[in-house]
Coordinates of C-alpha atoms and ligand atoms in Angstrom, one line a residue:
M177 CA -13.2 51.5 -78.2
P178 CA -11.8 48.8 -77.4
A179 CA -12.6 47.5 -73.7
Q180 CA -9.7 48.5 -70.9
P181 CA -8.0 45.8 -70.6
D182 CA -5.8 46.6 -67.3
N183 CA -9.1 48.1 -65.1
S184 CA -9.0 46.0 -62.1
A185 CA -12.8 46.6 -61.5
V186 CA -13.0 43.6 -64.6
P187 CA -13.2 40.2 -63.7
A188 CA -9.4 38.6 -64.8
I189 CA -11.8 35.5 -66.6
E190 CA -14.4 36.1 -68.7
V191 CA -16.7 32.8 -70.0
R192 CA -20.1 33.2 -71.3
D193 CA -22.0 30.5 -73.2
L194 CA -18.8 28.6 -74.6
V195 CA -18.6 25.7 -76.8
K196 CA -16.1 22.9 -78.1
T197 CA -16.6 20.7 -80.5
Y198 CA -13.9 17.8 -81.2
G199 CA -15.7 16.6 -84.6
G200 CA -18.9 15.3 -83.5
I201 CA -17.2 15.1 -79.3
T202 CA -18.8 18.1 -77.8
A203 CA -16.2 18.8 -74.5
V204 CA -17.3 22.2 -73.4
S205 CA -20.8 22.4 -73.5
R206 CA -22.3 25.7 -73.3
V207 CA -19.6 27.2 -69.9
N208 CA -20.4 30.4 -68.2
F209 CA -18.0 31.5 -65.0
A210 CA -15.7 34.3 -64.3
V211 CA -12.9 34.5 -61.5
A212 CA -11.9 37.9 -60.1
R213 CA -8.7 39.1 -59.7
G214 CA -6.2 37.7 -57.3
E215 CA -8.7 35.0 -56.9
I216 CA -7.1 31.1 -56.7
V217 CA -10.1 28.8 -58.5
G218 CA -9.8 25.3 -59.1
F219 CA -10.5 22.6 -62.2
L220 CA -11.8 19.7 -61.0
G221 CA -13.0 17.1 -63.4
P222 CA -12.7 13.3 -64.0
N223 CA -11.1 12.2 -67.2
G224 CA -11.8 13.6 -70.3
A225 CA -14.5 16.6 -68.2
G226 CA -13.6 19.4 -70.7
K227 CA -11.0 21.2 -68.6
S228 CA -7.6 21.4 -70.1
T229 CA -9.5 22.6 -73.5
T230 CA -11.4 25.2 -71.8
M231 CA -7.8 26.0 -70.5
R232 CA -6.9 26.1 -73.9
I233 CA -9.4 28.0 -75.5
L234 CA -8.5 31.1 -73.0
T235 CA -4.8 30.5 -72.7
G236 CA -5.8 31.4 -76.9
C237 CA -3.8 28.0 -77.7
M238 CA -7.0 26.6 -79.1
P239 CA -10.6 29.1 -80.8
A240 CA -13.5 27.7 -78.9
T241 CA -16.1 26.8 -81.6
S242 CA -18.5 29.1 -80.5
G243 CA -19.0 31.5 -77.0
Y244 CA -17.3 34.7 -76.0
A245 CA -13.7 34.5 -73.4
A246 CA -11.8 37.6 -72.3
V247 CA -9.2 38.1 -69.7
C248 CA -8.7 41.0 -68.3
G249 CA -12.0 42.5 -70.1
L250 CA -9.8 41.3 -74.4
S251 CA -11.5 39.0 -75.7
V252 CA -9.4 36.0 -76.2
A253 CA -10.7 35.9 -80.0
A254 CA -10.2 39.0 -80.9
Q255 CA -6.7 40.4 -79.2
S256 CA -5.2 37.2 -78.3
E257 CA -1.7 38.0 -79.1
E258 CA -2.7 40.9 -76.2
V259 CA -3.9 38.4 -74.2
K260 CA -1.2 36.5 -74.3
R261 CA 1.2 39.2 -72.2
R262 CA -1.1 38.4 -69.8
I263 CA -1.3 35.1 -69.0
G264 CA 1.3 33.0 -67.6
Y265 CA 0.0 29.1 -68.4
M266 CA 1.5 25.6 -67.5
P267 CA 0.0 23.5 -70.8
E268 CA -0.7 19.6 -69.3
N269 CA 2.1 17.7 -69.8
N270 CA 4.3 20.8 -69.4
P271 CA 6.6 20.3 -72.4
L272 CA 9.9 22.1 -72.3
P273 CA 12.7 21.8 -74.2
E274 CA 14.7 19.3 -72.8
D275 CA 18.6 20.5 -73.8
M276 CA 18.5 24.3 -72.8
R277 CA 19.9 25.0 -69.8
V278 CA 17.3 26.2 -66.4
S279 CA 18.3 29.7 -66.2
E280 CA 19.3 29.8 -69.9
Y281 CA 15.3 29.1 -71.4
L282 CA 13.8 31.4 -68.3
H283 CA 15.9 33.8 -69.7
Y284 CA 14.8 33.0 -72.6
R285 CA 11.3 33.2 -72.4
G286 CA 11.6 35.9 -70.1
R287 CA 13.0 37.8 -73.1
L288 CA 9.9 37.1 -75.1
K289 CA 7.8 38.7 -72.8
E290 CA 9.2 41.0 -73.3
I291 CA 10.5 42.2 -69.9
S292 CA 14.2 44.3 -70.1
R293 CA 17.4 43.1 -69.4
K294 CA 17.8 45.0 -66.6
K295 CA 14.8 44.5 -64.6
L296 CA 15.1 40.3 -66.5
G297 CA 18.6 39.0 -63.8
P298 CA 17.1 40.9 -60.0
R299 CA 13.8 38.7 -61.9
L300 CA 15.0 35.6 -62.9
D301 CA 17.2 35.0 -59.0
E302 CA 14.3 35.9 -57.8
V303 CA 12.0 33.4 -59.7
L304 CA 14.7 30.9 -58.9
E305 CA 14.6 30.9 -55.5
R306 CA 11.3 31.7 -54.8
C307 CA 10.7 28.2 -57.3
D308 CA 13.6 26.5 -55.4
L309 CA 15.7 26.0 -59.1
K310 CA 18.9 28.1 -57.9
R311 CA 21.3 24.6 -57.0
V312 CA 19.7 23.1 -60.3
R313 CA 19.5 27.4 -62.0
H314 CA 22.9 25.2 -64.6
R315 CA 21.2 22.2 -64.8
I316 CA 19.5 21.4 -68.9
I317 CA 16.7 20.6 -68.6
G318 CA 16.0 16.8 -69.6
T319 CA 17.9 16.0 -66.7
L320 CA 16.0 17.2 -64.4
S321 CA 13.4 15.5 -62.7
K322 CA 9.9 15.5 -62.9
G323 CA 9.6 17.6 -59.8
Y324 CA 11.6 20.0 -60.7
R325 CA 10.6 20.2 -64.3
Q326 CA 7.1 20.9 -63.5
R327 CA 8.4 23.7 -61.0
V328 CA 10.8 25.3 -64.4
G329 CA 7.6 25.4 -65.8
I330 CA 5.5 26.9 -62.6
A331 CA 8.3 29.5 -62.5
E332 CA 8.1 30.3 -66.8
C333 CA 4.3 30.6 -65.6
I334 CA 5.1 33.5 -63.1
L335 CA 8.3 35.3 -64.9
A336 CA 6.5 38.1 -65.9
E337 CA 4.2 38.7 -63.2
P338 CA 0.9 38.2 -65.3
P339 CA -2.5 39.2 -63.5
V340 CA -3.7 35.9 -65.1
I341 CA -2.6 32.6 -64.3
I342 CA -3.1 29.2 -66.3
M343 CA -1.9 26.3 -64.4
D344 CA -3.0 22.3 -66.0
E345 CA -2.7 20.2 -63.0
P346 CA 0.7 21.4 -62.0
T347 CA 1.1 18.9 -59.7
I348 CA 0.9 16.1 -61.3
G349 CA 3.5 13.1 -60.6
L350 CA 5.8 15.1 -57.3
D351 CA 6.1 13.4 -55.0
P352 CA 4.4 14.9 -51.0
R353 CA 7.4 17.1 -49.8
Q354 CA 7.2 19.0 -53.7
I355 CA 2.9 19.1 -53.9
L356 CA 3.5 20.8 -50.5
I357 CA 6.4 23.8 -51.7
V358 CA 3.8 24.3 -55.0
R359 CA 0.3 24.3 -53.4
D360 CA 2.8 26.7 -51.3
L361 CA 4.1 28.5 -54.0
I362 CA 0.7 29.0 -55.4
A363 CA -0.9 30.3 -52.4
S364 CA 1.6 33.3 -52.5
L365 CA 0.1 34.3 -56.0
R366 CA -3.5 34.9 -54.6
G367 CA -5.0 38.3 -53.9
R368 CA -2.0 39.2 -56.7
M369 CA -2.7 37.0 -59.6
A370 CA -5.8 35.0 -60.5
V371 CA -4.8 31.7 -60.5
V372 CA -6.3 29.2 -61.7
I373 CA -5.0 25.2 -62.1
S374 CA -6.4 21.7 -62.3
S375 CA -6.5 18.6 -60.9
H376 CA -7.5 15.3 -60.1
I377 CA -6.8 15.2 -56.3
L378 CA -9.7 16.6 -54.4
P379 CA -7.4 17.8 -51.0
E380 CA -5.2 19.3 -52.7
I381 CA -7.8 22.0 -54.6
E382 CA -9.7 21.8 -51.0
M383 CA -6.4 24.0 -49.5
T384 CA -5.4 26.2 -52.5
C385 CA -8.8 27.0 -53.4
D386 CA -11.0 30.2 -52.4
R387 CA -13.8 28.5 -55.3
V388 CA -14.9 25.6 -56.4
L389 CA -15.6 25.4 -60.7
I390 CA -16.7 21.1 -61.0
I391 CA -17.0 20.0 -64.4
N392 CA -18.5 17.0 -65.9
Q393 CA -18.9 16.1 -69.3
G394 CA -18.3 19.3 -70.9
R395 CA -20.5 21.2 -68.4
I396 CA -19.8 23.5 -65.2
V397 CA -22.7 21.2 -62.9
A398 CA -21.9 23.3 -59.7
Q399 CA -19.1 25.6 -58.0
G400 CA -18.4 27.8 -55.1
T401 CA -16.6 27.5 -52.3
P402 CA -15.5 24.4 -50.5
D403 CA -18.1 25.0 -48.2
Q404 CA -20.8 26.8 -50.1
L405 CA -20.9 23.2 -52.0
R406 CA -20.8 21.4 -49.2
R407 CA -23.6 23.1 -48.0
D408 CA -25.5 23.3 -51.0
L409 CA -24.9 20.1 -52.4
L410 CA -25.2 17.2 -49.4
G411 CA -26.5 20.2 -46.6
G412 CA -27.3 18.6 -43.0
A413 CA -23.8 17.9 -40.8
R414 CA -23.3 14.5 -39.3
Y415 CA -21.0 13.9 -35.2
E416 CA -18.9 11.7 -34.6
L417 CA -18.9 10.4 -30.9
E418 CA -17.3 8.1 -28.3
L419 CA -20.3 7.4 -25.7
A420 CA -20.5 5.4 -23.3
G421 CA -24.1 4.5 -21.0
P422 CA -27.5 3.8 -21.5
D423 CA -29.3 3.8 -25.1
A424 CA -32.7 3.5 -23.1
G425 CA -34.0 7.3 -23.9
L426 CA -30.9 8.4 -26.6
A427 CA -33.0 9.0 -29.2
T428 CA -36.1 10.7 -27.2
L429 CA -32.8 13.2 -26.0
L430 CA -30.8 13.5 -29.5
A431 CA -34.3 14.5 -31.4
G432 CA -34.8 16.9 -28.1
I433 CA -31.7 18.7 -29.6
E434 CA -32.7 18.9 -33.0
P435 CA -36.0 16.8 -34.3
T436 CA -33.7 15.4 -37.0
L437 CA -31.0 14.5 -35.0
K438 CA -30.5 11.1 -35.8
I439 CA -28.1 7.8 -35.0
S440 CA -26.6 6.6 -38.5
A441 CA -24.4 4.2 -37.5
A442 CA -23.5 3.0 -34.5
H443 CA -19.7 -0.1 -33.0
A444 CA -20.5 -2.0 -30.5
P445 CA -18.7 -1.4 -28.0
G446 CA -15.5 -2.1 -26.5
D447 CA -14.1 -3.2 -23.5
D448 CA -14.0 0.2 -21.6
G449 CA -17.7 1.0 -22.5
F450 CA -17.4 2.9 -25.5
R451 CA -18.5 3.2 -28.3
R452 CA -18.4 4.9 -31.4
L453 CA -22.3 7.0 -32.7
T454 CA -22.2 8.7 -36.1
L455 CA -25.1 11.2 -36.0
T456 CA -26.4 12.5 -38.5
T457 CA -29.0 16.0 -38.7
T458 CA -30.7 17.8 -41.8
S459 CA -30.4 20.8 -39.9
T460 CA -27.7 23.3 -41.0
T461 CA -27.2 24.8 -36.9
E462 CA -24.0 24.3 -35.1
L463 CA -25.3 21.2 -31.9
G464 CA -21.4 20.4 -31.1
E465 CA -21.8 22.5 -27.7
P466 CA -26.1 21.0 -26.8
L467 CA -24.5 18.1 -28.1
W468 CA -21.4 17.9 -25.9
R469 CA -24.4 20.0 -22.5
A470 CA -26.8 16.5 -23.1
L471 CA -24.6 14.2 -23.4
T472 CA -22.2 14.8 -20.5
A473 CA -25.5 15.9 -17.8
G474 CA -26.0 13.0 -15.9
G475 CA -28.1 10.0 -16.7
G476 CA -25.2 8.0 -16.4
R477 CA -24.1 9.1 -19.7
R478 CA -20.0 9.8 -19.9
L479 CA -18.7 11.1 -23.3
R480 CA -15.2 11.0 -24.9
G481 CA -15.6 12.3 -28.0
L482 CA -17.4 14.1 -30.2
T483 CA -16.0 16.0 -33.7
R484 CA -18.0 17.3 -36.9
I485 CA -17.0 15.5 -39.9
R486 CA -17.0 18.0 -42.8
P487 CA -18.4 16.0 -46.2
S488 CA -15.4 14.6 -48.2
L489 CA -15.5 16.8 -51.6
E490 CA -15.3 13.6 -53.6
E491 CA -19.0 13.3 -51.2
V492 CA -19.8 16.2 -52.5
F493 CA -18.6 15.1 -56.1
L494 CA -20.4 12.6 -56.1
A495 CA -23.8 14.7 -55.2
A496 CA -23.1 17.4 -57.8
T497 CA -22.0 14.4 -61.0
G498 CA -24.3 11.4 -59.4
Q499 CA -21.2 9.5 -59.9
N500 CA -17.8 7.9 -57.9
W501 CA -15.0 10.1 -58.1
D502 CA -12.9 5.9 -57.3
A503 CA -15.2 4.5 -60.2
E504 CA -14.4 7.8 -62.8
R505 CA -10.6 7.6 -61.8
K506 CA -10.5 3.7 -62.1
A507 CA -12.5 3.4 -65.7
S508 CA -10.0 5.8 -67.2
Ligands
ATP581 N1 -7.8 17.0 -80.3 C1 -9.0 16.7 -80.0 N2 -9.2 15.3 -80.7 C2 -10.9 15.3 -80.5 N3 -10.9 15.4 -79.1 C3 -10.6 15.7 -78.3 C4 -9.4 15.8 -78.6 N4 -9.1 16.7 -77.3 C5 -10.2 16.7 -76.4 N5 -10.7 15.8 -77.6 C6 -11.9 15.0 -76.6 O1 -12.7 16.0 -75.7 C7 -12.6 15.9 -74.4 C8 -12.6 16.7 -72.7 O2 -10.8 16.5 -73.3 P1 -9.8 17.6 -71.9 O3 -8.6 17.3 -72.4 O4 -10.9 18.7 -71.9 O5 -10.7 16.7 -71.1 P2 -10.0 16.8 -69.1 O6 -11.1 17.4 -68.4 O7 -8.4 17.8 -69.1 O8 -9.5 16.2 -69.0 P3 -8.0 14.7 -68.8 O9 -8.6 15.1 -66.7 O10 -8.2 13.4 -68.6 O11 -6.4 16.0 -68.9 C9 -12.0 14.7 -74.1 O12 -13.5 13.4 -74.7 C10 -11.4 14.3 -75.0 O13 -12.1 13.3 -76.1
MG582 MG1 -6.7 17.7 -68.9

């Protein structure tokens, strides 16, 4: 008997030892991961990391060289038609028919997805509304701006309310306002559909996704929530403060709060006597309050700013891959 396809205990996506080689190039190298129902997961990785290849395999568009991939408990290789019914997919570059009208195209896709005629009308209205496409519903797709075309791609993805959505760089080429709209749209799917998106935009992945898979050279080099990744890969914490007063005794005072707490950078004082200091520690214990208390307890010191710095996902990426994100982007 085949696996129960819509049993909610079965993960939305399961990938085991997935490998894809193109001729001599290994694009995906023994990749393992799972995505829970309703979870939003981000694929993060530089150009050529294997993100699109993994997505194409999951959607049944391309066979794997070896390994196992399943969607809702159904093998992608053995039950690809069943799998396609459960996935909304927006491929890289979002190819769309240039000469169709928006509503005509979505109607056609809806029928292909076997949405009944009766349900399709109201569902189209709903999706056009959610993707902010009502104004352009009668426009020819070829005349639409990039942002609108992206939204048509997203509308097509969610149309049949599949349990799994896979979008390859859904916000590429969008302006900041449209990125916000798309981000909100993706967030609104949380809990209802499992969503996998790929992106080069680190803050976007951070803001949208419950969990991140960092992919590099065909391998998953780290995975977890952004905060877990920070903790696991970077450890410790950094604090930035604006402090006036004497230097004497400061290092001892900091060591008294936490033995590994040290000044790692200090700016020259401004005209008002305050200077910016960066403190680092290998401890993950929250030190904000003890720092505040110790630095405002007299000794001629005055404190007017104290912030715990959250390392950026760029730093996490660097730690996971040993590469600089910008260098990767510039090289590509
Ligand atoms: N059809 C193909 N034939 C040969 N090699 C391919 C093909 N498609 C992808 N590759 C290679 O596989 C590797 C992974 O490519 P893939 O497109 O999956 O990366 P990606 O992470 O999506 O990158 P990007 O961020 O640029 O979209 C790259 O080395 C790429 O050159
Ligand atoms: Mg790609």
